[in-house]
Amino acid sequence: MSFQFMPGLAQIADQYDAYILDLWGVVHDGTRPYPGALNCMQQLRANGKPILLLSNAPRTNGFVETFLETLGVSRSFYDQILTSGDLTREVLTDRRFDYLKKENLNFYQFGADKDRGLDDGLDYTRVFNVAQADFLICTGLAHDDVETPEDYRALLAEAARLNLPMLCANPDLTVMKGDRMLYCAGSLAALYEELGGQVTLFGKPYANAYEQSMQKLGVSDPSKILAVGDSMRTDIKGANGMQIDCVLCSGGIHAEEWGLTDGGCPTDEQVKALVDLHGFSPTYVVGHMTW
């Protein structure tokens, strides 16, 4: 597995017909856009090639679009958004799982007040006691700035004893917000599985997220798409699985373990160690997504 260090995307962008960009860790850090990211997006779109933002946000795309506006990422910088929340809502809507086919179903949600929209207008009732629930929706920790998954062990153990299936709307384990690491929904889902619970996860790195992205972009040949992400576990694994060329932004989720600041690049040995650990590889490595 080989990869190439790049100063930015200018040298390779013309090789592709469309782009799939991660959000958190690539475009912004949860508080502001990364330096050069918006300019890079403008340059990518300059030749009329579409950009789809593929995010493991546990909210539907309209809420993400509104959040991006507050960070200064206007609609003009991209063409479409697809979230793991959208993919979760799709399942809630079409009721493809047997346990969702009954009427008058109740769900218990793990997550913050900001994580909403998944059940809007659908025939489900949210309850606040797991004993009253028919299934679980996991969008994250209620207070991710102070809580860890261990704070939920007893509640998850109770849900596992009740054999409640879980829909996890964000498979990410952690995320960097500014210079702080916060736990995500995937960390709760992992603990629930450890306790014997049944979990279905949506978003990256799963094939359906990329298949829908390609359909929305109108590009059927994966070799014509470039994906940009910051997580080996989700972004790079997912792109590799679809045979899509990909860029690893080292200034995102892996920056802390590599001891990087301000979008610095890791050493060749550091990237190789991560590639050996995971068994898949980025095509290119950059500090931050810049032109």
mmCIF file of C-alpha atoms in Angstrom:
data_model
loop_
_atom_site.group_PDB
_atom_site.id
_atom_site.type_symbol
_atom_site.label_atom_id
_atom_site.label_comp_id
_atom_site.label_asym_id
_atom_site.label_seq_id
_atom_site.Cartn_x
_atom_site.Cartn_y
_atom_site.Cartn_z
ATOM 1 C CA MET A 1 0.000 0.000 0.000
ATOM 2 C CA SER A 2 1.538 3.291 -1.080
ATOM 3 C CA PHE A 3 0.582 6.895 -0.409
ATOM 4 C CA GLN A 4 1.916 10.268 -1.479
ATOM 5 C CA PHE A 5 2.374 13.428 0.567
ATOM 6 C CA MET A 6 0.902 16.527 -1.083
ATOM 7 C CA PRO A 7 1.059 20.233 -0.138
ATOM 8 C CA GLY A 8 -2.561 20.653 -1.292
ATOM 9 C CA LEU A 9 -5.092 19.404 -3.813
ATOM 10 C CA ALA A 10 -4.159 21.618 -6.767
ATOM 11 C CA GLN A 11 -1.897 19.010 -8.345
ATOM 12 C CA ILE A 12 -4.510 16.244 -8.422
ATOM 13 C CA ALA A 13 -7.950 17.883 -8.516
ATOM 14 C CA ASP A 14 -8.292 17.847 -12.317
ATOM 15 C CA GLN A 15 -7.950 14.076 -12.372
ATOM 16 C CA TYR A 16 -11.459 13.700 -10.911
ATOM 17 C CA ASP A 17 -15.018 14.550 -11.932
ATOM 18 C CA ALA A 18 -16.501 14.940 -8.450
ATOM 19 C CA TYR A 19 -15.484 15.216 -4.814
ATOM 20 C CA ILE A 20 -16.757 13.714 -1.562
ATOM 21 C CA LEU A 21 -15.635 15.777 1.425
ATOM 22 C CA ASP A 22 -15.888 14.959 5.097
ATOM 23 C CA LEU A 23 -16.914 17.879 7.277
ATOM 24 C CA TRP A 24 -15.637 17.678 10.858
ATOM 25 C CA GLY A 25 -11.850 17.361 10.694
ATOM 26 C CA VAL A 26 -11.636 18.448 7.056
ATOM 27 C CA VAL A 27 -13.756 21.562 6.479
ATOM 28 C CA HIS A 28 -14.061 22.686 10.123
ATOM 29 C CA ASP A 29 -13.028 21.752 13.667
ATOM 30 C CA GLY A 30 -16.458 22.207 15.220
ATOM 31 C CA THR A 31 -15.867 25.868 15.965
ATOM 32 C CA ARG A 32 -14.479 27.397 12.736
ATOM 33 C CA PRO A 33 -13.338 26.428 9.224
ATOM 34 C CA TYR A 34 -9.746 25.301 8.894
ATOM 35 C CA PRO A 35 -7.424 27.837 7.258
ATOM 36 C CA GLY A 36 -7.569 27.431 3.494
ATOM 37 C CA ALA A 37 -10.494 24.985 3.480
ATOM 38 C CA LEU A 38 -13.089 27.347 2.007
ATOM 39 C CA ASN A 39 -10.685 28.596 -0.634
ATOM 40 C CA CYS A 40 -9.936 24.990 -1.566
ATOM 41 C CA MET A 41 -13.654 24.258 -1.941
ATOM 42 C CA GLN A 42 -14.062 27.305 -4.167
ATOM 43 C CA GLN A 43 -11.176 26.154 -6.346
ATOM 44 C CA LEU A 44 -12.584 22.634 -6.585
ATOM 45 C CA ARG A 45 -15.913 24.006 -7.776
ATOM 46 C CA ALA A 46 -14.337 26.476 -10.208
ATOM 47 C CA ASN A 47 -14.444 23.977 -13.070
ATOM 48 C CA GLY A 48 -18.054 23.020 -12.437
ATOM 49 C CA LYS A 49 -17.251 19.726 -10.716
ATOM 50 C CA PRO A 50 -19.708 18.892 -7.927
ATOM 51 C CA ILE A 51 -18.901 18.631 -4.232
ATOM 52 C CA LEU A 52 -20.921 16.433 -1.896
ATOM 53 C CA LEU A 53 -20.365 16.769 1.840
ATOM 54 C CA LEU A 54 -20.628 13.292 3.369
ATOM 55 C CA SER A 55 -20.883 13.572 7.122
ATOM 56 C CA ASN A 56 -21.412 11.196 10.013
ATOM 57 C CA ALA A 57 -23.550 13.860 11.668
ATOM 58 C CA PRO A 58 -26.515 12.273 13.499
ATOM 59 C CA ARG A 59 -28.843 14.958 12.151
ATOM 60 C CA THR A 60 -30.619 15.386 8.845
ATOM 61 C CA ASN A 61 -28.921 17.551 6.217
ATOM 62 C CA GLY A 62 -31.049 20.663 6.781
ATOM 63 C CA PHE A 63 -29.804 21.011 10.366
ATOM 64 C CA VAL A 64 -26.210 20.512 9.195
ATOM 65 C CA GLU A 65 -26.624 23.152 6.499
ATOM 66 C CA THR A 66 -27.867 25.632 9.111
ATOM 67 C CA PHE A 67 -24.938 24.816 11.395
ATOM 68 C CA LEU A 68 -22.458 25.310 8.565
ATOM 69 C CA GLU A 69 -23.930 28.750 7.880
ATOM 70 C CA THR A 70 -23.112 29.745 11.475
ATOM 71 C CA LEU A 71 -19.468 28.797 10.810
ATOM 72 C CA GLY A 72 -19.330 30.807 7.594
ATOM 73 C CA VAL A 73 -19.599 27.809 5.263
ATOM 74 C CA SER A 74 -22.284 29.073 2.912
ATOM 75 C CA ARG A 75 -24.304 27.011 0.452
ATOM 76 C CA SER A 76 -22.164 28.392 -2.375
ATOM 77 C CA PHE A 77 -19.173 26.278 -1.297
ATOM 78 C CA TYR A 78 -20.776 22.897 -2.044
ATOM 79 C CA ASP A 79 -23.590 21.219 -3.967
ATOM 80 C CA GLN A 80 -25.172 18.667 -1.637
ATOM 81 C CA ILE A 81 -25.018 17.210 1.868
ATOM 82 C CA LEU A 82 -25.627 13.588 2.847
ATOM 83 C CA THR A 83 -25.481 12.626 6.510
ATOM 84 C CA SER A 84 -25.598 9.440 8.514
ATOM 85 C CA GLY A 85 -28.695 11.019 10.045
ATOM 86 C CA ASP A 86 -30.309 11.071 6.591
ATOM 87 C CA LEU A 87 -29.506 7.380 6.154
ATOM 88 C CA THR A 88 -30.969 6.564 9.566
ATOM 89 C CA ARG A 89 -34.151 8.493 8.830
ATOM 90 C CA GLU A 90 -34.479 6.596 5.546
ATOM 91 C CA VAL A 91 -34.703 3.336 7.495
ATOM 92 C CA LEU A 92 -37.165 4.825 9.974
ATOM 93 C CA THR A 93 -39.286 5.913 7.017
ATOM 94 C CA ASP A 94 -39.313 2.707 4.965
ATOM 95 C CA ARG A 95 -39.374 0.426 8.070
ATOM 96 C CA ARG A 96 -37.178 -2.165 6.357
ATOM 97 C CA PHE A 97 -36.391 -3.973 9.610
ATOM 98 C CA ASP A 98 -38.977 -6.351 11.054
ATOM 99 C CA TYR A 99 -38.955 -4.676 14.452
ATOM 100 C CA LEU A 100 -40.005 -1.382 12.832
ATOM 101 C CA LYS A 101 -43.041 -2.796 11.013
ATOM 102 C CA LYS A 102 -45.353 -2.738 14.039
ATOM 103 C CA GLU A 103 -47.665 0.192 14.789
ATOM 104 C CA ASN A 104 -47.426 2.647 17.672
ATOM 105 C CA LEU A 105 -43.729 2.035 18.324
ATOM 106 C CA ASN A 106 -41.807 3.831 21.059
ATOM 107 C CA PHE A 107 -38.121 4.678 20.960
ATOM 108 C CA TYR A 108 -35.597 5.803 23.547
ATOM 109 C CA GLN A 109 -32.946 8.208 22.259
ATOM 110 C CA PHE A 110 -29.390 8.570 23.490
ATOM 111 C CA GLY A 111 -28.262 12.044 22.463
ATOM 112 C CA ALA A 112 -28.250 15.781 22.934
ATOM 113 C CA ASP A 113 -31.148 18.155 22.248
ATOM 114 C CA LYS A 114 -29.355 19.348 19.089
ATOM 115 C CA ASP A 115 -29.630 15.854 17.597
ATOM 116 C CA ARG A 116 -33.072 16.044 16.098
ATOM 117 C CA GLY A 117 -35.008 15.612 12.909
ATOM 118 C CA LEU A 118 -34.667 11.854 12.527
ATOM 119 C CA ASP A 119 -38.285 11.081 13.450
ATOM 120 C CA ASP A 120 -39.955 14.353 12.397
ATOM 121 C CA GLY A 121 -43.353 13.628 10.868
ATOM 122 C CA LEU A 122 -42.999 9.867 11.353
ATOM 123 C CA ASP A 123 -45.299 7.648 13.398
ATOM 124 C CA TYR A 124 -43.031 7.000 16.362
ATOM 125 C CA THR A 125 -43.202 8.188 19.964
ATOM 126 C CA ARG A 126 -40.142 9.147 21.957
ATOM 127 C CA VAL A 127 -40.157 7.869 25.537
ATOM 128 C CA PHE A 128 -37.791 8.669 28.381
ATOM 129 C CA ASN A 129 -37.663 5.289 30.080
ATOM 130 C CA VAL A 130 -35.953 2.389 28.292
ATOM 131 C CA ALA A 131 -38.455 -0.039 29.807
ATOM 132 C CA GLN A 132 -41.176 1.633 27.695
ATOM 133 C CA ALA A 133 -39.173 1.520 24.458
ATOM 134 C CA ASP A 134 -39.422 -0.875 21.509
ATOM 135 C CA PHE A 135 -36.053 0.177 20.082
ATOM 136 C CA LEU A 136 -33.214 2.665 20.597
ATOM 137 C CA ILE A 137 -31.871 5.552 18.534
ATOM 138 C CA CYS A 138 -28.325 6.608 19.369
ATOM 139 C CA THR A 139 -27.157 10.030 18.233
ATOM 140 C CA GLY A 140 -24.489 10.538 20.894
ATOM 141 C CA LEU A 141 -23.982 11.530 24.493
ATOM 142 C CA ALA A 142 -26.398 14.021 26.029
ATOM 143 C CA HIS A 143 -23.526 16.127 27.398
ATOM 144 C CA ASP A 144 -20.448 15.162 25.410
ATOM 145 C CA ASP A 145 -18.374 17.935 26.965
ATOM 146 C CA VAL A 146 -18.448 16.267 30.393
ATOM 147 C CA GLU A 147 -19.623 12.671 29.880
ATOM 148 C CA THR A 148 -17.958 9.434 28.769
ATOM 149 C CA PRO A 149 -19.529 6.168 27.588
ATOM 150 C CA GLU A 150 -18.983 4.684 31.055
ATOM 151 C CA ASP A 151 -21.615 7.095 32.375
ATOM 152 C CA TYR A 152 -24.131 5.136 30.275
ATOM 153 C CA ARG A 153 -23.060 1.587 31.141
ATOM 154 C CA ALA A 154 -25.912 0.849 33.551
ATOM 155 C CA LEU A 155 -28.571 2.246 31.198
ATOM 156 C CA LEU A 156 -27.137 0.384 28.212
ATOM 157 C CA ALA A 157 -26.982 -2.823 30.255
ATOM 158 C CA GLU A 158 -30.666 -2.439 31.096
ATOM 159 C CA ALA A 159 -31.511 -1.921 27.422
ATOM 160 C CA ALA A 160 -29.466 -5.001 26.478
ATOM 161 C CA ARG A 161 -31.379 -7.093 29.031
ATOM 162 C CA LEU A 162 -34.587 -5.934 27.332
ATOM 163 C CA ASN A 163 -33.172 -6.976 23.906
ATOM 164 C CA LEU A 164 -33.818 -3.544 22.419
ATOM 165 C CA PRO A 165 -32.255 -3.097 18.943
ATOM 166 C CA MET A 166 -30.260 0.120 18.428
ATOM 167 C CA LEU A 167 -30.058 2.330 15.355
ATOM 168 C CA CYS A 168 -26.796 4.302 15.624
ATOM 169 C CA ALA A 169 -26.879 7.486 13.559
ATOM 170 C CA ASN A 170 -23.153 8.228 13.912
ATOM 171 C CA PRO A 171 -20.535 5.449 13.914
ATOM 172 C CA ASP A 172 -17.679 7.793 14.896
ATOM 173 C CA LEU A 173 -16.044 6.922 18.212
ATOM 174 C CA THR A 174 -14.569 10.365 18.906
ATOM 175 C CA VAL A 175 -14.184 13.782 17.345
ATOM 176 C CA MET A 176 -11.876 16.738 17.955
ATOM 177 C CA LYS A 177 -13.714 19.968 18.827
ATOM 178 C CA GLY A 178 -11.091 22.665 18.722
ATOM 179 C CA ASP A 179 -8.333 21.084 20.804
ATOM 180 C CA ARG A 180 -10.624 18.775 22.826
ATOM 181 C CA MET A 181 -11.544 15.160 22.108
ATOM 182 C CA LEU A 182 -15.231 14.349 22.574
ATOM 183 C CA TYR A 183 -16.977 10.973 22.479
ATOM 184 C CA CYS A 184 -19.497 10.288 19.723
ATOM 185 C CA ALA A 185 -22.446 7.939 19.269
ATOM 186 C CA GLY A 186 -20.244 5.139 17.950
ATOM 187 C CA SER A 187 -18.574 4.846 21.346
ATOM 188 C CA LEU A 188 -21.948 4.169 22.982
ATOM 189 C CA ALA A 189 -22.839 1.690 20.239
ATOM 190 C CA ALA A 190 -19.539 -0.149 20.777
ATOM 191 C CA LEU A 191 -20.238 -0.438 24.509
ATOM 192 C CA TYR A 192 -23.789 -1.622 23.788
ATOM 193 C CA GLU A 193 -22.455 -4.379 21.522
ATOM 194 C CA GLU A 194 -19.951 -5.322 24.241
ATOM 195 C CA LEU A 195 -22.924 -5.716 26.596
ATOM 196 C CA GLY A 196 -24.716 -7.975 24.103
ATOM 197 C CA GLY A 197 -26.895 -5.398 22.381
ATOM 198 C CA GLN A 198 -27.862 -5.489 18.692
ATOM 199 C CA VAL A 199 -26.624 -2.437 16.750
ATOM 200 C CA THR A 200 -27.093 -1.187 13.190
ATOM 201 C CA LEU A 201 -24.750 1.653 12.214
ATOM 202 C CA PHE A 202 -25.224 4.193 9.429
ATOM 203 C CA GLY A 203 -22.769 6.392 7.539
ATOM 204 C CA LYS A 204 -19.093 6.005 6.764
ATOM 205 C CA PRO A 205 -17.368 3.564 6.263
ATOM 206 C CA TYR A 206 -20.409 1.562 5.102
ATOM 207 C CA ALA A 207 -20.968 1.043 1.381
ATOM 208 C CA ASN A 208 -24.493 2.461 1.304
ATOM 209 C CA ALA A 209 -23.211 5.924 2.244
ATOM 210 C CA TYR A 210 -20.883 5.943 -0.765
ATOM 211 C CA GLU A 211 -23.376 4.348 -3.140
ATOM 212 C CA GLN A 212 -25.912 7.065 -2.353
ATOM 213 C CA SER A 213 -23.201 9.738 -2.622
ATOM 214 C CA MET A 214 -22.222 8.531 -6.087
ATOM 215 C CA GLN A 215 -25.851 8.472 -7.174
ATOM 216 C CA LYS A 216 -26.365 12.040 -5.968
ATOM 217 C CA LEU A 217 -23.164 13.161 -7.723
ATOM 218 C CA GLY A 218 -24.218 11.432 -10.937
ATOM 219 C CA VAL A 219 -20.878 9.625 -11.206
ATOM 220 C CA SER A 220 -20.901 5.831 -11.554
ATOM 221 C CA ASP A 221 -17.158 5.269 -12.001
ATOM 222 C CA PRO A 222 -15.426 5.332 -8.581
ATOM 223 C CA SER A 223 -12.081 6.133 -10.223
ATOM 224 C CA LYS A 224 -13.520 9.545 -11.180
ATOM 225 C CA ILE A 225 -14.211 10.528 -7.569
ATOM 226 C CA LEU A 226 -11.828 11.900 -4.933
ATOM 227 C CA ALA A 227 -12.781 11.533 -1.267
ATOM 228 C CA VAL A 228 -11.216 13.691 1.445
ATOM 229 C CA GLY A 229 -11.366 12.733 5.120
ATOM 230 C CA ASP A 230 -9.458 12.764 8.388
ATOM 231 C CA SER A 231 -10.301 9.350 9.872
ATOM 232 C CA MET A 232 -8.640 6.105 8.863
ATOM 233 C CA ARG A 233 -11.439 4.148 10.547
ATOM 234 C CA THR A 234 -14.294 5.778 8.621
ATOM 235 C CA ASP A 235 -13.206 8.010 5.713
ATOM 236 C CA ILE A 236 -10.227 6.084 4.401
ATOM 237 C CA LYS A 237 -11.681 2.635 5.099
ATOM 238 C CA GLY A 238 -14.921 3.584 3.357
ATOM 239 C CA ALA A 239 -13.189 5.008 0.293
ATOM 240 C CA ASN A 240 -10.896 1.987 0.035
ATOM 241 C CA GLY A 241 -13.888 -0.313 0.181
ATOM 242 C CA MET A 242 -15.418 1.433 -2.836
ATOM 243 C CA GLN A 243 -12.082 1.753 -4.690
ATOM 244 C CA ILE A 244 -12.275 5.539 -4.497
ATOM 245 C CA ASP A 245 -9.017 7.521 -4.336
ATOM 246 C CA CYS A 246 -8.773 9.355 -1.039
ATOM 247 C CA VAL A 247 -6.909 12.076 0.818
ATOM 248 C CA LEU A 248 -6.103 11.809 4.525
ATOM 249 C CA CYS A 249 -6.039 15.172 6.324
ATOM 250 C CA SER A 250 -3.591 14.634 9.157
ATOM 251 C CA GLY A 251 -4.711 17.756 11.016
ATOM 252 C CA GLY A 252 -7.997 16.134 12.087
ATOM 253 C CA ILE A 253 -8.758 13.182 14.351
ATOM 254 C CA HIS A 254 -5.226 11.689 14.189
ATOM 255 C CA ALA A 255 -3.358 14.942 14.912
ATOM 256 C CA GLU A 256 -3.245 14.395 18.666
ATOM 257 C CA GLU A 257 -1.827 10.863 18.496
ATOM 258 C CA TRP A 258 0.812 12.089 16.031
ATOM 259 C CA GLY A 259 1.658 15.149 18.134
ATOM 260 C CA LEU A 260 0.760 17.568 15.337
ATOM 261 C CA THR A 261 -0.346 21.196 15.583
ATOM 262 C CA ASP A 262 -1.568 23.745 13.050
ATOM 263 C CA GLY A 263 -2.062 21.250 10.234
ATOM 264 C CA GLY A 264 1.417 19.817 10.331
ATOM 265 C CA CYS A 265 2.147 16.596 8.457
ATOM 266 C CA PRO A 266 3.124 13.313 10.115
ATOM 267 C CA THR A 267 6.261 11.433 9.194
ATOM 268 C CA ASP A 268 6.256 8.703 6.608
ATOM 269 C CA GLU A 269 6.802 6.180 9.420
ATOM 270 C CA GLN A 270 3.786 7.446 11.375
ATOM 271 C CA VAL A 271 1.459 7.032 8.422
ATOM 272 C CA LYS A 272 2.897 3.605 7.594
ATOM 273 C CA ALA A 273 2.302 2.484 11.180
ATOM 274 C CA LEU A 274 -1.348 3.536 10.923
ATOM 275 C CA VAL A 275 -1.701 1.842 7.536
ATOM 276 C CA ASP A 276 -0.219 -1.365 8.950
ATOM 277 C CA LEU A 277 -2.570 -1.183 11.934
ATOM 278 C CA HIS A 278 -5.734 -0.760 9.883
ATOM 279 C CA GLY A 279 -4.839 -2.707 6.755
ATOM 280 C CA PHE A 280 -5.853 0.019 4.295
ATOM 281 C CA SER A 281 -4.260 3.197 3.017
ATOM 282 C CA PRO A 282 -4.931 6.729 1.821
ATOM 283 C CA THR A 283 -3.897 7.624 -1.723
ATOM 284 C CA TYR A 284 -2.609 11.029 -0.602
ATOM 285 C CA VAL A 285 -1.762 12.720 2.708
ATOM 286 C CA VAL A 286 -2.050 16.456 3.421
ATOM 287 C CA GLY A 287 -1.934 18.545 6.607
ATOM 288 C CA HIS A 288 -5.241 20.338 6.107
ATOM 289 C CA MET A 289 -7.414 20.465 3.000
ATOM 290 C CA THR A 290 -5.866 23.388 1.151
ATOM 291 C CA TRP A 291 -5.487 24.226 -2.486
#
